[in-house]
mmCIF file of C-alpha atoms in Angstrom:
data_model
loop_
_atom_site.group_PDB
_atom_site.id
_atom_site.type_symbol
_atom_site.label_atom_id
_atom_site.label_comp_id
_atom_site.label_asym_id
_atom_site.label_seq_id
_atom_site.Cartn_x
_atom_site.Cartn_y
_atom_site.Cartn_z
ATOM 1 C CA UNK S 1 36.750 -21.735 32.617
ATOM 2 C CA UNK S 2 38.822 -19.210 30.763
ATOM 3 C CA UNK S 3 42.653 -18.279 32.936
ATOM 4 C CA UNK S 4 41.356 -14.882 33.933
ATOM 5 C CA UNK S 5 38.911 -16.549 35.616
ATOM 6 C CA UNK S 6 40.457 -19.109 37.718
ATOM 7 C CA UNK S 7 43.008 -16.359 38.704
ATOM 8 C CA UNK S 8 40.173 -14.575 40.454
ATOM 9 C CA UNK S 9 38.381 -17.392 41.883
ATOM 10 C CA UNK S 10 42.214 -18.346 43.615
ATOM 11 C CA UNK S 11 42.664 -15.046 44.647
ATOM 12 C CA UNK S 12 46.072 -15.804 42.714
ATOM 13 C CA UNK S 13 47.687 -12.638 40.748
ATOM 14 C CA UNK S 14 49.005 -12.719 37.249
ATOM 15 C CA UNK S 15 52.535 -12.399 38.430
ATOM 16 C CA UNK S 16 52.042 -15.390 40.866
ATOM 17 C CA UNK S 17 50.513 -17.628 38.554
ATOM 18 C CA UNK S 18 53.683 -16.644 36.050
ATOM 19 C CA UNK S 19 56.503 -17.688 38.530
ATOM 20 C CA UNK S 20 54.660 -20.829 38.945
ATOM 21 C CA UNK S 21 54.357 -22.234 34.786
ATOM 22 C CA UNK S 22 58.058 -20.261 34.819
ATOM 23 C CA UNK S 23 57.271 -17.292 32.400
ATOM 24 C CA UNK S 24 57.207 -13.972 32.530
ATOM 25 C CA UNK S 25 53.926 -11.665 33.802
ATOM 26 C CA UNK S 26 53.523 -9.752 30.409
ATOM 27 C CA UNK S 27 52.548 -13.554 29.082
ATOM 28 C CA UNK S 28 49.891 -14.468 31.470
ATOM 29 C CA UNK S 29 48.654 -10.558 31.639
ATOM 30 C CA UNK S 30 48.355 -10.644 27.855
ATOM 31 C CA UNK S 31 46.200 -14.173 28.442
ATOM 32 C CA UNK S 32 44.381 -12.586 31.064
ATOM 33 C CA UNK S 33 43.602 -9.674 28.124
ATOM 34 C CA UNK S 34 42.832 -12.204 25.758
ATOM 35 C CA UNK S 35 45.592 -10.741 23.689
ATOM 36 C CA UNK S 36 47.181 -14.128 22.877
ATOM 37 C CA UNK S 37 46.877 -17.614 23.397
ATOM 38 C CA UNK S 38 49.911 -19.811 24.598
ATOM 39 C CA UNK S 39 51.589 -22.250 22.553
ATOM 40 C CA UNK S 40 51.541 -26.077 23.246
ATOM 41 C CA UNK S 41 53.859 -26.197 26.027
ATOM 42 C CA UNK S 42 52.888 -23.575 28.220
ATOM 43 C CA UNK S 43 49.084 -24.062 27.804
ATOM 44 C CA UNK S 44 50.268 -28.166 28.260
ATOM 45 C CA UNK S 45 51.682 -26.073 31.895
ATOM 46 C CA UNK S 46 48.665 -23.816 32.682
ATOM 47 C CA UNK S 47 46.708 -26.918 32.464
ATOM 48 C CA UNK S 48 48.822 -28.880 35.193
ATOM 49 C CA UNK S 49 48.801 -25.546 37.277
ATOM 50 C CA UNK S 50 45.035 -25.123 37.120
ATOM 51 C CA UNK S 51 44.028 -29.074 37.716
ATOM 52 C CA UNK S 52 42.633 -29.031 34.277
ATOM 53 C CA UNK S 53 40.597 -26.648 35.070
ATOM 54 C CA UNK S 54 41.277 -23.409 32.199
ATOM 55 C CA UNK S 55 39.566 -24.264 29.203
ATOM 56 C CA UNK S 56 41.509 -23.291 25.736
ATOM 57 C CA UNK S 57 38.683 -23.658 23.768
ATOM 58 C CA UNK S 58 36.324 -21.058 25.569
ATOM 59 C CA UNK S 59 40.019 -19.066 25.649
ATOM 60 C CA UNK S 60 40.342 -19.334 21.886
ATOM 61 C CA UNK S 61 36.847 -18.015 21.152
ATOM 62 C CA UNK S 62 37.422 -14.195 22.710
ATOM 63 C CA UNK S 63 40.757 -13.891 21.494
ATOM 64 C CA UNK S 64 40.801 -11.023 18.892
ATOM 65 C CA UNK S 65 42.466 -11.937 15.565
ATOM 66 C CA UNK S 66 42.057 -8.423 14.228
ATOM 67 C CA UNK S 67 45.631 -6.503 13.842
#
């Protein structure tokens, strides 16, 4: 299950979810995008947030490498 996802199925807003893992909306709305993926600690916190349940590898595959 990719972030964006579990955000919707929660009913839980990008800004909510970013108070919780303690960073700032831009990061999870540019994860939500699929503009980015988070380094080691904060996906190592979006997995603790989510019970496991955000998968990094499906994340990694629609993330757009072309600049």
């Amino acid at each position: 299950m990719t972030l964006d996802q579990w955000l919707e199925k929660k009913g839980i807003s990008p800004a909510e979810f970013a108070r919780e893992v303690d960073v700032a909306r831009s990061t999870i709305t540019r994860l939500v995008r699929f503009e980015r993926w988070p380094r080691l600690g904060l996906a190592q916190r979006i997995s603790k947030a989510t019970g496991g349940k955000v998968s990094w590898d499906e994340h990694m595959t629609k993330v757009s490498y072309d600049e």
